[in-house]
Amino acid sequence: MNSAIKTKYSTILLLFLLLFTASRAGAQQVEVATGDTLLHLYEPFSISVSIFNEEFRTLSAFPDYPLLKKGERFTESTTENSNEGAIVKHSITQYYYPQEEGYLHLPERSMQVNDSIVKIPALSLHVLPPLEGQEAPEWYETPLSKEEQEALPAQDVYLLLYLNKDTVYIGEEFHLRLSLLVSKQLRAAYEFPDIGKQMLRLSKTLTPVQCWVEDFTIHQLYAQEVTFQGKKYDSYTLFAASFFPFQTGDIVIPAPYIEGNKAGKGIDTGFRLYADSARVHVKALPPHPLATRVPVGNFYLDEKLSIPNNMLSAVTGHVVEYSLAIVGYGNIASVPPPAMQVPAGLDVYENGSVQNIKRAGTSVFGTKLFRYRLVARNPGKYPLGQYIAFVYFNPSEARYDTLRPRSVLEVVGAPLPDAHKKQIKAAYEAYRPEAPWVHYLHLPARLWLHRQYVLYSLTGIAILCLLLFLLKNRRP
């Protein structure tokens, strides 16, 4: 094969590699994370799957491992907002509980996440004896108390609707879960056809329209062993969500049902299994000037004031990074920024926000973090608690509360004239905390969000040009 043909095929190969590299920029980004491999008996080991900037459409079952029992599962959503746009991350975490002490070797497994197959690496767990006083976790609660269970007629299959509250304030969370319990001894005798379509129907039936919904994202059914009426059952969660009502009045949950078949003596008998209906009474908040605008829940503040070069005091005209996180239980998505009234000598610029929502058990909790850049034009002390306030209603105590920061910004240096305010604002709004040479790219906002892929593509093009140059100028 002569040198011209070799050059031709080499160029085609390089072009193919470049196209493959560029296609990675548009491919979905999936991450797999595993928990600590050194743990005590009764402590959970976790596997998390995360996807960026899209929803979970297809998710295969989390793998089973010998001597590890599947426990609770929770979902998490993180949204980071900046001047360039939003980056969204969705995660699902599965807990596993070791059943004995010693070393457990977990083989490599794979899962399907939308259009991708991701690998869970082989791992070795070292399980130590349980901590003093630690017992096996009771992570799964049966929907009914022991007295309520005994009041039900004994049967092989149940459809149970669990509601954790029957009276709430407007904006207060209540949780609803629908569970199917099938006797372990007779599991093979029951079939539930088109279970995916039935779950979709149940979701529409059980979701009230006058509420904000936090869906607990059930992508596949999996059995959880529970003891009910003194017998072992496999429990399947068909629907689970938390709701935050928008208006007062009664919310009526109609009686849900599921259709199935029971095999017996060569004949399949169809049946329809019902759960009880439910009702939630929503009452108004107590009178308050901000009653229609305050979030409802249980919150606290977490703040961080970052002065450059780890100095004790900031300098007039210099930026100070300040973050204020509102943490707790409630409708995190509806949490507004804190009210802010700052003095004339202190300039405050918004610097994006991060919202993290977790859904586990029967609760929604998380963090709403707000980032600011503070620039003082006059020296002195600035107690931020005098300028910033977050008002909310605590339903467990039936009262309003106000949270205020404790940080005090100390500033030294000469006062700056008001004429410098516009100059300072323009400089810090244009600032991007990346390597300086990246700023000269002047990328549009949409491309800036995915700048790492843009840089990868530009690097690939540069390498291709270099290789073509070398191929063209090499000696025959």
XYZ file of C-alpha atoms in Angstrom:
476
model
C 0.000 0.000 0.000
C 1.599 3.329 -1.094
C 1.990 6.377 1.097
C -0.934 8.279 -0.535
C -3.391 5.499 0.320
C -1.995 5.254 3.821
C -2.454 8.985 4.270
C -6.024 8.756 2.954
C -7.029 6.000 5.357
C -5.246 7.689 8.262
C -7.181 10.886 7.580
C -10.505 8.998 7.445
C -9.681 7.295 10.749
C -8.798 10.579 12.392
C -12.009 12.190 11.130
C -14.005 9.282 12.554
C -12.295 9.696 15.926
C -13.041 13.421 15.870
C -16.722 12.837 15.112
C -16.882 10.312 17.936
C -15.296 12.809 20.321
C -17.689 15.554 19.256
C -20.695 13.255 19.656
C -19.753 12.802 23.307
C -20.586 16.463 23.857
C -24.234 15.766 23.115
C -24.430 12.394 24.862
C -26.201 12.077 28.193
C -24.024 12.325 31.263
C -24.533 9.566 33.820
C -22.637 9.028 37.062
C -22.517 6.082 39.470
C -21.341 6.577 43.058
C -20.915 4.017 45.822
C -20.830 4.518 49.580
C -18.145 3.714 52.134
C -16.794 0.169 51.903
C -15.830 0.116 55.600
C -18.979 -0.015 57.733
C -20.540 -1.619 60.773
C -23.218 -4.270 60.774
C -26.691 -2.661 60.512
C -25.205 0.375 58.732
C -26.223 0.916 55.093
C -24.052 0.669 52.007
C -25.324 2.861 49.163
C -25.295 2.925 45.363
C -26.373 6.147 43.625
C -27.153 6.765 39.965
C -27.229 10.374 38.716
C -28.161 11.939 35.398
C -27.700 15.536 34.265
C -30.066 17.898 32.439
C -32.721 15.297 31.683
C -35.244 13.128 33.491
C -35.023 9.411 34.207
C -37.026 7.732 31.446
C -35.752 4.171 31.795
C -34.013 2.750 34.829
C -33.376 -0.932 35.340
C -33.540 -2.504 38.791
C -30.682 -1.973 41.210
C -28.625 -5.194 41.372
C -29.025 -7.852 44.027
C -25.997 -9.038 46.002
C -25.583 -12.064 48.270
C -25.619 -11.263 51.997
C -26.882 -7.722 51.292
C -30.542 -6.922 51.887
C -32.124 -4.076 49.961
C -33.406 -1.328 52.209
C -34.907 2.095 51.643
C -34.509 4.111 48.464
C -34.592 7.884 48.098
C -34.545 10.334 45.224
C -32.760 13.659 44.985
C -32.856 16.625 42.617
C -30.291 19.420 42.486
C -30.731 22.569 40.398
C -27.882 25.072 40.115
C -28.859 28.468 38.711
C -26.351 31.037 37.498
C -26.218 33.945 35.081
C -25.506 31.450 32.290
C -28.529 29.203 32.927
C -29.444 26.133 34.971
C -27.819 22.723 35.442
C -30.126 19.995 36.811
C -28.991 16.735 38.407
C -31.384 13.895 39.298
C -30.236 11.035 41.533
C -31.668 7.798 42.885
C -29.950 6.073 45.808
C -30.489 2.480 46.939
C -29.430 1.375 50.440
C -28.172 -2.142 51.182
C -27.777 -3.665 54.658
C -25.097 -6.336 55.318
C -26.446 -9.495 56.883
C -23.205 -10.669 58.498
C -19.768 -9.439 59.549
C -16.551 -9.966 57.629
C -15.486 -9.305 54.034
C -18.144 -9.251 51.319
C -17.024 -9.303 47.693
C -19.456 -7.628 45.293
C -19.028 -8.576 41.622
C -19.288 -6.017 38.833
C -22.836 -5.239 37.744
C -24.476 -3.042 35.106
C -27.644 -0.960 34.906
C -29.555 0.679 32.101
C -30.105 4.410 32.546
C -32.198 5.801 29.671
C -30.091 5.060 26.566
C -26.874 4.173 28.403
C -25.491 1.069 30.091
C -23.449 2.030 33.152
C -21.104 -0.182 35.120
C -21.099 -0.606 38.888
C -17.530 -1.656 39.711
C -16.584 -4.735 41.693
C -16.103 -3.862 45.361
C -15.033 -5.455 48.621
C -16.924 -4.460 51.772
C -15.416 -4.814 55.218
C -18.261 -5.192 57.707
C -17.281 -4.610 61.345
C -19.282 -5.699 64.409
C -22.239 -3.440 65.245
C -21.688 -0.378 67.383
C -22.698 -0.648 71.012
C -26.458 -0.395 71.345
C -27.043 -0.521 67.585
C -29.841 -2.818 66.395
C -31.218 -3.980 63.082
C -32.989 -1.029 61.417
C -36.750 -0.925 61.138
C -36.597 1.138 57.953
C -39.923 0.024 56.514
C -43.165 0.970 58.247
C -46.257 -1.071 57.526
C -49.149 1.224 56.568
C -51.320 0.181 59.534
C -50.820 -0.130 63.264
C -50.994 -3.525 64.975
C -54.548 -2.817 66.168
C -55.666 -1.814 62.654
C -54.064 -4.940 61.193
C -55.933 -7.182 63.622
C -59.218 -5.505 62.667
C -58.819 -6.556 59.017
C -59.996 -9.974 57.794
C -57.160 -12.412 57.178
C -56.402 -12.764 53.470
C -53.531 -13.494 51.092
C -53.373 -10.123 49.335
C -54.041 -6.559 50.486
C -54.132 -3.139 48.848
C -53.405 -0.545 51.533
C -53.566 3.238 51.273
C -51.367 5.000 53.832
C -51.910 8.677 54.701
C -49.669 10.166 57.388
C -51.921 13.190 58.193
C -55.637 13.855 57.932
C -55.440 17.575 58.809
C -52.802 20.031 57.553
C -52.255 23.758 57.114
C -52.251 25.237 53.644
C -48.743 24.637 52.278
C -47.975 21.882 54.798
C -46.794 18.498 53.532
C -48.838 15.317 53.727
C -47.620 11.981 52.349
C -49.600 9.292 50.561
C -48.459 5.777 49.691
C -50.287 2.852 48.071
C -48.876 -0.605 48.831
C -49.726 -4.049 47.515
C -49.054 -6.884 49.976
C -48.944 -10.460 48.695
C -48.415 -13.509 50.896
C -44.960 -14.990 50.329
C -46.393 -18.501 50.495
C -48.880 -17.854 47.657
C -46.950 -15.295 45.599
C -46.856 -17.548 42.500
C -50.650 -17.849 42.494
C -51.240 -14.133 41.822
C -50.657 -12.134 38.641
C -51.251 -8.443 37.995
C -51.306 -7.848 34.221
C -50.262 -4.537 32.626
C -48.906 -3.370 35.950
C -47.205 -0.349 34.340
C -50.489 0.918 32.885
C -52.250 0.252 36.179
C -49.639 2.276 38.075
C -50.123 5.164 35.647
C -53.885 5.024 36.233
C -53.350 4.943 39.990
C -51.039 7.943 39.813
C -53.732 9.990 38.076
C -56.398 8.811 40.521
C -54.398 9.557 43.663
C -52.936 12.952 42.667
C -55.137 15.896 43.731
C -55.094 18.877 41.369
C -54.946 21.603 44.043
C -51.499 20.596 45.344
C -47.811 20.925 44.558
C -46.545 17.357 44.017
C -43.195 15.826 44.945
C -43.258 12.409 43.282
C -41.088 9.757 44.918
C -40.276 8.318 41.462
C -41.094 4.606 41.322
C -39.422 3.309 38.152
C -39.721 -0.390 38.838
C -41.443 -2.636 41.347
C -39.356 -4.488 43.872
C -40.428 -6.590 46.841
C -39.806 -5.615 50.447
C -40.412 -8.320 53.022
C -42.741 -7.185 55.822
C -44.571 -8.842 58.685
C -48.309 -8.220 58.557
C -50.829 -9.885 60.860
C -48.007 -12.120 62.058
C -47.269 -13.489 58.531
C -44.580 -12.745 55.937
C -45.640 -10.681 52.933
C -43.936 -9.171 49.906
C -44.805 -5.475 49.822
C -44.786 -3.517 46.536
C -45.127 0.265 46.493
C -47.422 1.200 43.608
C -47.520 4.929 44.290
C -45.798 7.323 46.694
C -45.783 11.128 46.763
C -45.886 14.117 49.079
C -48.362 16.939 48.500
C -48.431 20.594 49.505
C -51.980 22.020 49.186
C -52.563 25.432 47.604
C -56.017 26.126 49.045
C -58.168 25.400 52.055
C -60.994 22.852 52.178
C -61.234 19.062 51.961
C -59.128 16.931 49.613
C -60.884 13.669 48.787
C -58.765 10.697 47.696
C -61.041 8.186 45.898
C -60.760 4.485 46.670
C -58.009 3.072 44.392
C -58.105 -0.442 42.983
C -55.883 -2.900 41.171
C -56.911 -5.738 38.857
C -55.346 -9.171 39.026
C -55.711 -12.882 38.349
C -55.541 -15.805 40.754
C -54.640 -19.270 39.497
C -56.417 -22.219 41.053
C -57.367 -25.731 39.869
C -56.439 -24.909 36.280
C -58.713 -21.837 36.140
C -57.565 -18.221 36.371
C -60.030 -16.076 38.289
C -59.983 -12.331 37.689
C -60.550 -9.994 40.605
C -60.465 -6.311 41.520
C -58.851 -5.369 44.831
C -59.808 -2.066 46.485
C -58.195 0.089 49.160
C -60.079 2.530 51.369
C -60.649 6.110 50.294
C -59.148 8.973 52.294
C -59.809 12.606 53.115
C -57.450 15.445 54.122
C -58.718 18.685 55.662
C -56.669 21.772 54.759
C -56.969 24.746 57.121
C -55.839 28.345 56.711
C -52.724 29.808 58.327
C -53.203 32.111 61.312
C -53.508 35.844 60.487
C -50.197 37.508 59.530
C -49.188 40.287 57.103
C -47.169 37.724 55.082
C -49.571 34.777 55.458
C -50.053 34.417 51.694
C -46.332 34.521 50.892
C -44.383 32.687 53.595
C -43.184 29.084 53.114
C -44.492 26.409 55.460
C -42.162 23.912 57.120
C -39.364 23.588 59.642
C -36.164 25.406 58.634
C -32.838 26.735 59.893
C -30.065 28.862 58.354
C -26.549 27.813 57.393
C -24.258 30.619 56.208
C -20.679 31.161 55.069
C -18.790 34.439 54.704
C -15.587 34.079 52.637
C -13.131 36.976 52.850
C -10.279 36.830 50.262
C -6.867 35.554 51.395
C -8.368 34.314 54.676
C -8.184 37.816 56.122
C -10.139 38.770 59.235
C -11.434 41.951 57.601
C -12.435 42.838 54.062
C -11.177 45.897 52.175
C -13.438 48.554 50.718
C -14.127 47.962 47.052
C -13.136 44.258 47.244
C -15.606 41.442 46.718
C -16.648 39.126 49.560
C -18.410 35.845 48.767
C -21.429 35.147 50.962
C -23.717 32.113 50.842
C -26.927 31.658 52.802
C -28.606 28.239 52.884
C -32.159 27.627 54.068
C -32.233 24.009 55.269
C -35.099 21.880 56.507
C -38.366 20.071 55.831
C -41.057 21.475 53.580
C -41.692 22.534 50.001
C -38.089 23.430 49.182
C -38.991 24.324 45.600
C -41.201 27.194 46.794
C -38.715 28.680 49.269
C -38.113 32.336 48.248
C -34.916 34.346 48.751
C -34.703 36.009 52.164
C -35.905 39.584 52.517
C -32.972 41.994 52.293
C -32.581 45.671 53.175
C -28.916 46.721 53.141
C -27.413 50.111 54.021
C -26.283 52.535 51.339
C -22.582 51.747 51.793
C -22.954 48.012 51.077
C -23.625 46.718 47.564
C -25.118 43.221 47.167
C -25.072 41.278 43.869
C -26.875 37.990 43.351
C -24.535 35.200 42.308
C -26.864 32.282 41.564
C -28.565 29.662 43.697
C -28.519 25.906 44.308
C -31.636 23.900 45.159
C -31.338 20.386 46.559
C -34.495 18.329 47.215
C -34.452 14.882 48.810
C -37.428 12.537 49.064
C -37.149 9.702 51.578
C -39.519 7.825 53.848
C -42.582 10.061 54.147
C -40.811 13.430 53.962
C -39.410 16.004 51.570
C -36.373 17.886 52.850
C -33.372 19.689 51.450
C -31.574 22.988 50.953
C -32.113 26.233 49.068
C -28.758 28.018 48.874
C -28.421 31.629 47.721
C -25.041 33.055 46.695
C -24.174 36.735 46.930
C -21.190 39.004 46.308
C -20.837 41.774 48.836
C -18.858 44.949 48.140
C -18.550 47.550 50.900
C -17.780 51.123 49.849
C -17.437 52.372 53.413
C -15.367 50.886 56.259
C -17.019 49.621 59.412
C -18.993 46.673 60.765
C -21.981 45.263 58.900
C -24.089 42.854 61.043
C -25.915 40.931 58.324
C -28.687 39.897 60.715
C -29.899 43.502 60.735
C -30.345 43.491 56.951
C -31.466 39.931 56.087
C -34.508 38.023 57.378
C -36.321 34.816 56.437
C -39.917 34.460 57.677
C -41.741 31.098 57.640
C -44.604 29.276 59.336
C -43.792 26.250 61.502
C -46.838 23.898 61.360
C -45.660 21.636 64.187
C -45.630 24.622 66.573
C -48.453 26.508 64.808
C -46.532 29.797 64.787
C -44.545 32.123 62.541
C -40.797 32.420 62.981
C -38.041 34.685 61.652
C -34.494 33.489 60.981
C -31.597 35.966 60.778
C -27.898 35.457 59.936
C -25.273 35.834 62.648
C -22.299 36.842 60.461
C -20.737 40.279 60.827
C -18.747 41.714 57.916
C -15.838 43.875 59.086
C -14.412 46.248 56.476
C -11.294 48.416 56.549
C -9.864 50.889 54.042
C -10.661 54.284 52.648
C -14.262 55.140 51.710
C -15.078 54.933 48.004
C -17.127 57.631 46.265
C -20.571 56.770 44.906
C -19.264 57.303 41.378
C -17.401 53.985 41.652
C -20.617 51.998 42.199
C -21.427 51.405 38.500
C -17.817 50.473 37.755
C -17.751 47.951 40.593
C -21.077 46.447 39.533
C -20.002 45.983 35.904
C -16.703 44.367 36.916
C -18.203 41.802 39.270
C -21.207 40.900 37.120
C -18.788 40.059 34.262
C -16.545 37.962 36.509
C -16.424 34.194 35.910
C -14.367 32.058 38.312
C -12.531 30.072 35.622
C -9.012 30.156 34.192
C -8.472 33.662 32.694
C -7.871 32.432 29.149
C -11.351 30.853 29.079
C -12.941 34.309 29.252
C -11.517 35.224 25.850
C -13.731 32.572 24.210
C -16.793 34.824 24.779
C -19.137 31.817 24.564
C -22.920 32.329 24.324
C -24.862 31.405 27.445
C -26.093 28.025 26.129
C -22.595 26.982 25.085
C -21.156 28.297 28.345
C -23.275 25.823 30.277
C -21.531 22.996 28.412
C -18.166 24.706 28.084
C -16.259 21.564 29.002
C -17.619 19.850 25.874
C -16.838 22.906 23.745
C -13.270 22.865 25.011
C -13.020 19.118 24.358
C -14.179 19.639 20.776
C -11.773 22.533 20.213
C -8.943 20.424 21.609
C -9.904 17.568 19.262
C -9.896 19.894 16.264
C -6.475 21.238 17.247
C -5.075 17.709 17.557
C -6.574 16.769 14.192
C -5.004 19.798 12.494
C -1.644 18.942 14.019
C -1.834 15.321 12.849
C -2.905 16.354 9.349
C 0.007 18.756 9.218
C 2.425 16.021 10.281
C 0.959 13.563 7.755
C 1.176 16.075 4.956
C 4.787 17.001 5.652
C 6.197 13.631 6.511
C 8.766 12.102 4.256
C 7.552 9.477 1.733
